[in-house]
Structures are given as structure tokens and as C-alpha cells.
């Protein structure tokens, strides 16, 4: 089974994908993958999320495909059954964590306070999503957390853009960021997969 450290270290940006049209799932994921974004988070925000995970896993066996917006026991089980290799949640509950452990899929839970981070650290989790990143204090907050909690590693998500992504990636406690800027709606609507691939390539090339 993949672990979160290897997943989060694979590329600097994890695209947070919302599938509105099921026929877009595979070509969109393929464009992102060809651009160098080989870890893909497909959210469960629409009815097409689970089907998209299945389709993308089949089409891109070398990609790492996870389910995002996982908020319940049912979400965890269905995401596992669809082939998700990791799970991402905006927050965490004891039941969510227990279910993820039961089914054996790594969970990246969201936090934005020291207390939340410490509660999950007590449970053995050292890889966390910092969400919503910009609204919760951004780079300054993560710098503050690194002092008392240096063992934690984060994927900041929420308000990340090409303008600030490198600032987050420069932090020692940040392994990657999550974002949507390479998923331009107009390009997706017009099936401009070359354009999506170019945006993905720029994101994959981000350095400190």
C-alpha cells in the first residue's frame, strides 16, 4: 500500500478535480498526467466522482488516484471500492479515521488549528491537509506550526495559486500543495486538453 509521504512527495501540486461531465474524466486526467501531475484527487462533490475514479484508475494505471471531499463512512467505503489509493477530507472525525483504517486506505485529513493537528498526531497521523489554507493564516500559520510541531507535514489547499504556491512549497513542513488553477473551466468545456496539459506542466515545474 502506498503511504502518504510517498504520495505527497511525488509532485509539487495535487490537482483538486471536480467532474461535472463524466466524459471529461479520462481526457482531463490524461492531460494532467502528461503534464507531470501524476497524483490526482478526484472529489466526491458531484455524482460523477466515483465513476471518474474507476475510469481514471483503469485508463492511467501508473497515476496515483485519490478521492477528495470524503466526509462520511459511506464515502470512505465507496471510494475504496472505486479504487481510490488515498482519501482527502476537509476535516476529520473519529468515525472517518477509524473507517479509513478499517478499509486500509491512507487518509489525508484537513486541519487548520494546532489543537486539531495535535489530536491527529496523538492518533499517529503526521501527514495533514491544511485547509482552507489562505483563510486559515496561510504561510505565516504554517511557519508558526513548524516550531512546536516539526514532525508534521502538510498539503495546503484552499486559495493556492501560481502567485503563492512557491511560497508554500518553500516551507520545510510542506510537501506539496493542492490547487485548481490548472483546471480552467473554459478549457475543460471546450475540451482543450492541450491547454490543460500546458497548465499542468507549468504547475509540475514549480520549485521553491
JSON list of N, CA, C and O in Angstrom, two decimals, residues 13-58:
[
{"chain": "A", "resi": 13, "resn": "UNK", "atom": "N", "xyz": [2.33, 19.62, -6.87]},
{"chain": "A", "resi": 13, "resn": "UNK", "atom": "CA", "xyz": [0.93, 20.05, -6.88]},
{"chain": "A", "resi": 13, "resn": "UNK", "atom": "C", "xyz": [0.02, 18.86, -7.10]},
{"chain": "A", "resi": 13, "resn": "UNK", "atom": "O", "xyz": [0.25, 18.05, -8.00]},
{"chain": "A", "resi": 14, "resn": "UNK", "atom": "N", "xyz": [-1.02, 18.76, -6.27]},
{"chain": "A", "resi": 14, "resn": "UNK", "atom": "CA", "xyz": [-2.08, 17.78, -6.47]},
{"chain": "A", "resi": 14, "resn": "UNK", "atom": "C", "xyz": [-3.30, 18.52, -6.99]},
{"chain": "A", "resi": 14, "resn": "UNK", "atom": "O", "xyz": [-3.86, 19.35, -6.26]},
{"chain": "A", "resi": 15, "resn": "UNK", "atom": "N", "xyz": [-3.73, 18.28, -8.22]},
{"chain": "A", "resi": 15, "resn": "UNK", "atom": "CA", "xyz": [-4.93, 18.95, -8.72]},
{"chain": "A", "resi": 15, "resn": "UNK", "atom": "C", "xyz": [-6.17, 18.43, -8.01]},
{"chain": "A", "resi": 15, "resn": "UNK", "atom": "O", "xyz": [-6.32, 17.22, -7.82]},
{"chain": "A", "resi": 16, "resn": "UNK", "atom": "N", "xyz": [-7.04, 19.35, -7.63]},
{"chain": "A", "resi": 16, "resn": "UNK", "atom": "CA", "xyz": [-8.30, 19.01, -6.95]},
{"chain": "A", "resi": 16, "resn": "UNK", "atom": "C", "xyz": [-9.40, 19.08, -8.01]},
{"chain": "A", "resi": 16, "resn": "UNK", "atom": "O", "xyz": [-9.84, 20.16, -8.40]},
{"chain": "A", "resi": 17, "resn": "UNK", "atom": "N", "xyz": [-9.82, 17.91, -8.46]},
{"chain": "A", "resi": 17, "resn": "UNK", "atom": "CA", "xyz": [-10.66, 17.80, -9.66]},
{"chain": "A", "resi": 17, "resn": "UNK", "atom": "C", "xyz": [-12.12, 17.60, -9.30]},
{"chain": "A", "resi": 17, "resn": "UNK", "atom": "O", "xyz": [-12.47, 16.71, -8.52]},
{"chain": "A", "resi": 18, "resn": "UNK", "atom": "N", "xyz": [-12.97, 18.43, -9.89]},
{"chain": "A", "resi": 18, "resn": "UNK", "atom": "CA", "xyz": [-14.42, 18.28, -9.76]},
{"chain": "A", "resi": 18, "resn": "UNK", "atom": "C", "xyz": [-14.95, 17.90, -11.15]},
{"chain": "A", "resi": 18, "resn": "UNK", "atom": "O", "xyz": [-14.81, 18.69, -12.09]},
{"chain": "A", "resi": 19, "resn": "UNK", "atom": "N", "xyz": [-15.53, 16.74, -11.27]},
{"chain": "A", "resi": 19, "resn": "UNK", "atom": "CA", "xyz": [-16.02, 16.26, -12.56]},
{"chain": "A", "resi": 19, "resn": "UNK", "atom": "C", "xyz": [-17.49, 16.65, -12.73]},
{"chain": "A", "resi": 19, "resn": "UNK", "atom": "O", "xyz": [-18.36, 16.16, -12.01]},
{"chain": "A", "resi": 20, "resn": "UNK", "atom": "N", "xyz": [-17.74, 17.54, -13.69]},
{"chain": "A", "resi": 20, "resn": "UNK", "atom": "CA", "xyz": [-19.11, 17.96, -13.99]},
{"chain": "A", "resi": 20, "resn": "UNK", "atom": "C", "xyz": [-19.70, 17.14, -15.13]},
{"chain": "A", "resi": 20, "resn": "UNK", "atom": "O", "xyz": [-20.90, 16.89, -15.18]},
{"chain": "A", "resi": 21, "resn": "UNK", "atom": "N", "xyz": [-18.85, 16.72, -16.07]},
{"chain": "A", "resi": 21, "resn": "UNK", "atom": "CA", "xyz": [-19.27, 15.92, -17.21]},
{"chain": "A", "resi": 21, "resn": "UNK", "atom": "C", "xyz": [-18.46, 14.62, -17.19]},
{"chain": "A", "resi": 21, "resn": "UNK", "atom": "O", "xyz": [-17.24, 14.66, -17.33]},
{"chain": "A", "resi": 22, "resn": "UNK", "atom": "N", "xyz": [-19.11, 13.47, -17.04]},
{"chain": "A", "resi": 22, "resn": "UNK", "atom": "CA", "xyz": [-18.36, 12.22, -16.90]},
{"chain": "A", "resi": 22, "resn": "UNK", "atom": "C", "xyz": [-17.44, 11.92, -18.08]},
{"chain": "A", "resi": 22, "resn": "UNK", "atom": "O", "xyz": [-16.38, 11.32, -17.90]},
{"chain": "A", "resi": 23, "resn": "UNK", "atom": "N", "xyz": [-17.82, 12.37, -19.27]},
{"chain": "A", "resi": 23, "resn": "UNK", "atom": "CA", "xyz": [-16.98, 12.09, -20.44]},
{"chain": "A", "resi": 23, "resn": "UNK", "atom": "C", "xyz": [-15.66, 12.87, -20.41]},
{"chain": "A", "resi": 23, "resn": "UNK", "atom": "O", "xyz": [-14.73, 12.58, -21.16]},
{"chain": "A", "resi": 24, "resn": "UNK", "atom": "N", "xyz": [-15.56, 13.86, -19.54]},
{"chain": "A", "resi": 24, "resn": "UNK", "atom": "CA", "xyz": [-14.33, 14.64, -19.42]},
{"chain": "A", "resi": 24, "resn": "UNK", "atom": "C", "xyz": [-13.30, 13.97, -18.51]},
{"chain": "A", "resi": 24, "resn": "UNK", "atom": "O", "xyz": [-12.12, 14.35, -18.54]},
{"chain": "A", "resi": 25, "resn": "UNK", "atom": "N", "xyz": [-13.72, 13.01, -17.71]},
{"chain": "A", "resi": 25, "resn": "UNK", "atom": "CA", "xyz": [-12.85, 12.50, -16.64]},
{"chain": "A", "resi": 25, "resn": "UNK", "atom": "C", "xyz": [-11.52, 11.96, -17.17]},
{"chain": "A", "resi": 25, "resn": "UNK", "atom": "O", "xyz": [-10.45, 12.38, -16.74]},
{"chain": "A", "resi": 26, "resn": "UNK", "atom": "N", "xyz": [-11.58, 11.03, -18.12]},
{"chain": "A", "resi": 26, "resn": "UNK", "atom": "CA", "xyz": [-10.35, 10.40, -18.59]},
{"chain": "A", "resi": 26, "resn": "UNK", "atom": "C", "xyz": [-9.48, 11.35, -19.40]},
{"chain": "A", "resi": 26, "resn": "UNK", "atom": "O", "xyz": [-8.27, 11.45, -19.15]},
{"chain": "A", "resi": 27, "resn": "UNK", "atom": "N", "xyz": [-10.02, 12.09, -20.38]},
{"chain": "A", "resi": 27, "resn": "UNK", "atom": "CA", "xyz": [-9.13, 13.00, -21.11]},
{"chain": "A", "resi": 27, "resn": "UNK", "atom": "C", "xyz": [-8.54, 14.11, -20.23]},
{"chain": "A", "resi": 27, "resn": "UNK", "atom": "O", "xyz": [-7.40, 14.52, -20.44]},
{"chain": "A", "resi": 28, "resn": "UNK", "atom": "N", "xyz": [-9.32, 14.58, -19.26]},
{"chain": "A", "resi": 28, "resn": "UNK", "atom": "CA", "xyz": [-8.80, 15.60, -18.34]},
{"chain": "A", "resi": 28, "resn": "UNK", "atom": "C", "xyz": [-7.67, 15.02, -17.49]},
{"chain": "A", "resi": 28, "resn": "UNK", "atom": "O", "xyz": [-6.59, 15.63, -17.37]},
{"chain": "A", "resi": 29, "resn": "UNK", "atom": "N", "xyz": [-7.90, 13.87, -16.91]},
{"chain": "A", "resi": 29, "resn": "UNK", "atom": "CA", "xyz": [-6.86, 13.24, -16.09]},
{"chain": "A", "resi": 29, "resn": "UNK", "atom": "C", "xyz": [-5.63, 12.92, -16.93]},
{"chain": "A", "resi": 29, "resn": "UNK", "atom": "O", "xyz": [-4.49, 13.08, -16.46]},
{"chain": "A", "resi": 30, "resn": "UNK", "atom": "N", "xyz": [-5.84, 12.49, -18.16]},
{"chain": "A", "resi": 30, "resn": "UNK", "atom": "CA", "xyz": [-4.72, 12.17, -19.04]},
{"chain": "A", "resi": 30, "resn": "UNK", "atom": "C", "xyz": [-3.89, 13.41, -19.35]},
{"chain": "A", "resi": 30, "resn": "UNK", "atom": "O", "xyz": [-2.64, 13.36, -19.36]},
{"chain": "A", "resi": 31, "resn": "UNK", "atom": "N", "xyz": [-4.55, 14.53, -19.58]},
{"chain": "A", "resi": 31, "resn": "UNK", "atom": "CA", "xyz": [-3.83, 15.78, -19.84]},
{"chain": "A", "resi": 31, "resn": "UNK", "atom": "C", "xyz": [-3.01, 16.20, -18.63]},
{"chain": "A", "resi": 31, "resn": "UNK", "atom": "O", "xyz": [-1.85, 16.63, -18.76]},
{"chain": "A", "resi": 32, "resn": "UNK", "atom": "N", "xyz": [-3.58, 16.08, -17.45]},
{"chain": "A", "resi": 32, "resn": "UNK", "atom": "CA", "xyz": [-2.86, 16.42, -16.22]},
{"chain": "A", "resi": 32, "resn": "UNK", "atom": "C", "xyz": [-1.66, 15.50, -16.03]},
{"chain": "A", "resi": 32, "resn": "UNK", "atom": "O", "xyz": [-0.55, 15.95, -15.70]},
{"chain": "A", "resi": 33, "resn": "UNK", "atom": "N", "xyz": [-1.88, 14.22, -16.27]},
{"chain": "A", "resi": 33, "resn": "UNK", "atom": "CA", "xyz": [-0.81, 13.23, -16.11]},
{"chain": "A", "resi": 33, "resn": "UNK", "atom": "C", "xyz": [0.33, 13.49, -17.10]},
{"chain": "A", "resi": 33, "resn": "UNK", "atom": "O", "xyz": [1.50, 13.47, -16.73]},
{"chain": "A", "resi": 34, "resn": "UNK", "atom": "N", "xyz": [-0.03, 13.75, -18.34]},
{"chain": "A", "resi": 34, "resn": "UNK", "atom": "CA", "xyz": [1.01, 14.02, -19.35]},
{"chain": "A", "resi": 34, "resn": "UNK", "atom": "C", "xyz": [1.77, 15.30, -19.04]},
{"chain": "A", "resi": 34, "resn": "UNK", "atom": "O", "xyz": [2.95, 15.43, -19.41]},
{"chain": "A", "resi": 35, "resn": "UNK", "atom": "N", "xyz": [1.11, 16.22, -18.36]},
{"chain": "A", "resi": 35, "resn": "UNK", "atom": "CA", "xyz": [1.79, 17.45, -17.95]},
{"chain": "A", "resi": 35, "resn": "UNK", "atom": "C", "xyz": [2.68, 17.28, -16.74]},
{"chain": "A", "resi": 35, "resn": "UNK", "atom": "O", "xyz": [3.37, 18.22, -16.35]},
{"chain": "A", "resi": 36, "resn": "UNK", "atom": "N", "xyz": [2.64, 16.12, -16.12]},
{"chain": "A", "resi": 36, "resn": "UNK", "atom": "CA", "xyz": [3.52, 15.86, -14.99]},
{"chain": "A", "resi": 36, "resn": "UNK", "atom": "C", "xyz": [2.85, 15.81, -13.64]},
{"chain": "A", "resi": 36, "resn": "UNK", "atom": "O", "xyz": [3.52, 15.57, -12.63]},
{"chain": "A", "resi": 37, "resn": "UNK", "atom": "N", "xyz": [1.55, 16.02, -13.61]},
{"chain": "A", "resi": 37, "resn": "UNK", "atom": "CA", "xyz": [0.81, 15.92, -12.35]},
{"chain": "A", "resi": 37, "resn": "UNK", "atom": "C", "xyz": [0.27, 14.50, -12.24]},
{"chain": "A", "resi": 37, "resn": "UNK", "atom": "O", "xyz": [-0.81, 14.19, -12.75]},
{"chain": "A", "resi": 38, "resn": "UNK", "atom": "N", "xyz": [1.02, 13.65, -11.61]},
{"chain": "A", "resi": 38, "resn": "UNK", "atom": "CA", "xyz": [0.72, 12.21, -11.63]},
{"chain": "A", "resi": 38, "resn": "UNK", "atom": "C", "xyz": [-0.03, 11.74, -10.39]},
{"chain": "A", "resi": 38, "resn": "UNK", "atom": "O", "xyz": [-0.34, 10.56, -10.27]},
{"chain": "A", "resi": 39, "resn": "UNK", "atom": "N", "xyz": [-0.30, 12.66, -9.45]},
{"chain": "A", "resi": 39, "resn": "UNK", "atom": "CA", "xyz": [-1.16, 12.37, -8.30]},
{"chain": "A", "resi": 39, "resn": "UNK", "atom": "C", "xyz": [-2.43, 13.19, -8.49]},
{"chain": "A", "resi": 39, "resn": "UNK", "atom": "O", "xyz": [-2.37, 14.42, -8.59]},
{"chain": "A", "resi": 40, "resn": "UNK", "atom": "N", "xyz": [-3.56, 12.53, -8.56]},
{"chain": "A", "resi": 40, "resn": "UNK", "atom": "CA", "xyz": [-4.82, 13.18, -8.91]},
{"chain": "A", "resi": 40, "resn": "UNK", "atom": "C", "xyz": [-5.85, 12.97, -7.81]},
{"chain": "A", "resi": 40, "resn": "UNK", "atom": "O", "xyz": [-6.12, 11.83, -7.42]},
{"chain": "A", "resi": 41, "resn": "UNK", "atom": "N", "xyz": [-6.41, 14.06, -7.33]},
{"chain": "A", "resi": 41, "resn": "UNK", "atom": "CA", "xyz": [-7.50, 13.99, -6.36]},
{"chain": "A", "resi": 41, "resn": "UNK", "atom": "C", "xyz": [-8.82, 14.28, -7.08]},
{"chain": "A", "resi": 41, "resn": "UNK", "atom": "O", "xyz": [-9.03, 15.38, -7.57]},
{"chain": "A", "resi": 42, "resn": "UNK", "atom": "N", "xyz": [-9.67, 13.29, -7.16]},
{"chain": "A", "resi": 42, "resn": "UNK", "atom": "CA", "xyz": [-10.99, 13.45, -7.78]},
{"chain": "A", "resi": 42, "resn": "UNK", "atom": "C", "xyz": [-12.02, 13.56, -6.67]},
{"chain": "A", "resi": 42, "resn": "UNK", "atom": "O", "xyz": [-12.20, 12.61, -5.89]},
{"chain": "A", "resi": 43, "resn": "UNK", "atom": "N", "xyz": [-12.67, 14.69, -6.56]},
{"chain": "A", "resi": 43, "resn": "UNK", "atom": "CA", "xyz": [-13.56, 14.91, -5.43]},
{"chain": "A", "resi": 43, "resn": "UNK", "atom": "C", "xyz": [-14.89, 14.21, -5.61]},
{"chain": "A", "resi": 43, "resn": "UNK", "atom": "O", "xyz": [-15.32, 13.89, -6.72]},
{"chain": "A", "resi": 44, "resn": "UNK", "atom": "N", "xyz": [-15.56, 14.00, -4.49]},
{"chain": "A", "resi": 44, "resn": "UNK", "atom": "CA", "xyz": [-16.89, 13.41, -4.48]},
{"chain": "A", "resi": 44, "resn": "UNK", "atom": "C", "xyz": [-17.96, 14.49, -4.40]},
{"chain": "A", "resi": 44, "resn": "UNK", "atom": "O", "xyz": [-19.07, 14.24, -3.91]},
{"chain": "A", "resi": 45, "resn": "UNK", "atom": "N", "xyz": [-17.66, 15.67, -4.88]},
{"chain": "A", "resi": 45, "resn": "UNK", "atom": "CA", "xyz": [-18.61, 16.79, -4.81]},
{"chain": "A", "resi": 45, "resn": "UNK", "atom": "C", "xyz": [-19.74, 16.67, -5.81]},
{"chain": "A", "resi": 45, "resn": "UNK", "atom": "O", "xyz": [-20.74, 17.36, -5.71]},
{"chain": "A", "resi": 46, "resn": "UNK", "atom": "N", "xyz": [-19.56, 15.82, -6.82]},
{"chain": "A", "resi": 46, "resn": "UNK", "atom": "CA", "xyz": [-20.63, 15.59, -7.79]},
{"chain": "A", "resi": 46, "resn": "UNK", "atom": "C", "xyz": [-20.92, 14.10, -7.85]},
{"chain": "A", "resi": 46, "resn": "UNK", "atom": "O", "xyz": [-20.14, 13.27, -7.37]},
{"chain": "A", "resi": 47, "resn": "UNK", "atom": "N", "xyz": [-22.01, 13.77, -8.48]},
{"chain": "A", "resi": 47, "resn": "UNK", "atom": "CA", "xyz": [-22.42, 12.36, -8.60]},
{"chain": "A", "resi": 47, "resn": "UNK", "atom": "C", "xyz": [-21.50, 11.57, -9.51]},
{"chain": "A", "resi": 47, "resn": "UNK", "atom": "O", "xyz": [-21.59, 10.34, -9.56]},
{"chain": "A", "resi": 48, "resn": "UNK", "atom": "N", "xyz": [-20.62, 12.27, -10.22]},
{"chain": "A", "resi": 48, "resn": "UNK", "atom": "CA", "xyz": [-19.74, 11.60, -11.17]},
{"chain": "A", "resi": 48, "resn": "UNK", "atom": "C", "xyz": [-18.39, 11.22, -10.57]},
{"chain": "A", "resi": 48, "resn": "UNK", "atom": "O", "xyz": [-17.57, 10.60, -11.25]},
{"chain": "A", "resi": 49, "resn": "UNK", "atom": "N", "xyz": [-18.14, 11.59, -9.31]},
{"chain": "A", "resi": 49, "resn": "UNK", "atom": "CA", "xyz": [-16.82, 11.39, -8.73]},
{"chain": "A", "resi": 49, "resn": "UNK", "atom": "C", "xyz": [-16.38, 9.94, -8.68]},
{"chain": "A", "resi": 49, "resn": "UNK", "atom": "O", "xyz": [-15.27, 9.60, -9.11]},
{"chain": "A", "resi": 50, "resn": "UNK", "atom": "N", "xyz": [-17.22, 9.06, -8.16]},
{"chain": "A", "resi": 50, "resn": "UNK", "atom": "CA", "xyz": [-16.83, 7.66, -8.02]},
{"chain": "A", "resi": 50, "resn": "UNK", "atom": "C", "xyz": [-16.61, 6.99, -9.37]},
{"chain": "A", "resi": 50, "resn": "UNK", "atom": "O", "xyz": [-15.63, 6.25, -9.56]},
{"chain": "A", "resi": 51, "resn": "UNK", "atom": "N", "xyz": [-17.49, 7.27, -10.32]},
{"chain": "A", "resi": 51, "resn": "UNK", "atom": "CA", "xyz": [-17.31, 6.71, -11.66]},
{"chain": "A", "resi": 51, "resn": "UNK", "atom": "C", "xyz": [-16.04, 7.21, -12.31]},
{"chain": "A", "resi": 51, "resn": "UNK", "atom": "O", "xyz": [-15.35, 6.46, -13.02]},
{"chain": "A", "resi": 52, "resn": "UNK", "atom": "N", "xyz": [-15.71, 8.48, -12.06]},
{"chain": "A", "resi": 52, "resn": "UNK", "atom": "CA", "xyz": [-14.48, 9.04, -12.63]},
{"chain": "A", "resi": 52, "resn": "UNK", "atom": "C", "xyz": [-13.25, 8.37, -12.04]},
{"chain": "A", "resi": 52, "resn": "UNK", "atom": "O", "xyz": [-12.27, 8.11, -12.76]},
{"chain": "A", "resi": 53, "resn": "UNK", "atom": "N", "xyz": [-13.29, 8.09, -10.74]},
{"chain": "A", "resi": 53, "resn": "UNK", "atom": "CA", "xyz": [-12.15, 7.41, -10.12]},
{"chain": "A", "resi": 53, "resn": "UNK", "atom": "C", "xyz": [-11.94, 6.04, -10.76]},
{"chain": "A", "resi": 53, "resn": "UNK", "atom": "O", "xyz": [-10.81, 5.67, -11.11]},
{"chain": "A", "resi": 54, "resn": "UNK", "atom": "N", "xyz": [-13.01, 5.30, -10.95]},
{"chain": "A", "resi": 54, "resn": "UNK", "atom": "CA", "xyz": [-12.90, 3.99, -11.60]},
{"chain": "A", "resi": 54, "resn": "UNK", "atom": "C", "xyz": [-12.32, 4.11, -13.00]},
{"chain": "A", "resi": 54, "resn": "UNK", "atom": "O", "xyz": [-11.43, 3.35, -13.39]},
{"chain": "A", "resi": 55, "resn": "UNK", "atom": "N", "xyz": [-12.85, 5.06, -13.76]},
{"chain": "A", "resi": 55, "resn": "UNK", "atom": "CA", "xyz": [-12.42, 5.21, -15.15]},
{"chain": "A", "resi": 55, "resn": "UNK", "atom": "C", "xyz": [-10.96, 5.64, -15.25]},
{"chain": "A", "resi": 55, "resn": "UNK", "atom": "O", "xyz": [-10.21, 5.13, -16.09]},
{"chain": "A", "resi": 56, "resn": "UNK", "atom": "N", "xyz": [-10.55, 6.55, -14.40]},
{"chain": "A", "resi": 56, "resn": "UNK", "atom": "CA", "xyz": [-9.18, 7.06, -14.45]},
{"chain": "A", "resi": 56, "resn": "UNK", "atom": "C", "xyz": [-8.20, 6.00, -13.97]},
{"chain": "A", "resi": 56, "resn": "UNK", "atom": "O", "xyz": [-7.11, 5.84, -14.54]},
{"chain": "A", "resi": 57, "resn": "UNK", "atom": "N", "xyz": [-8.57, 5.23, -12.94]},
{"chain": "A", "resi": 57, "resn": "UNK", "atom": "CA", "xyz": [-7.69, 4.14, -12.50]},
{"chain": "A", "resi": 57, "resn": "UNK", "atom": "C", "xyz": [-7.45, 3.15, -13.63]},
{"chain": "A", "resi": 57, "resn": "UNK", "atom": "O", "xyz": [-6.34, 2.65, -13.81]},
{"chain": "A", "resi": 58, "resn": "UNK", "atom": "N", "xyz": [-8.50, 2.86, -14.39]},
{"chain": "A", "resi": 58, "resn": "UNK", "atom": "CA", "xyz": [-8.37, 1.92, -15.50]},
{"chain": "A", "resi": 58, "resn": "UNK", "atom": "C", "xyz": [-7.55, 2.49, -16.65]},
{"chain": "A", "resi": 58, "resn": "UNK", "atom": "O", "xyz": [-6.75, 1.78, -17.27]}
]
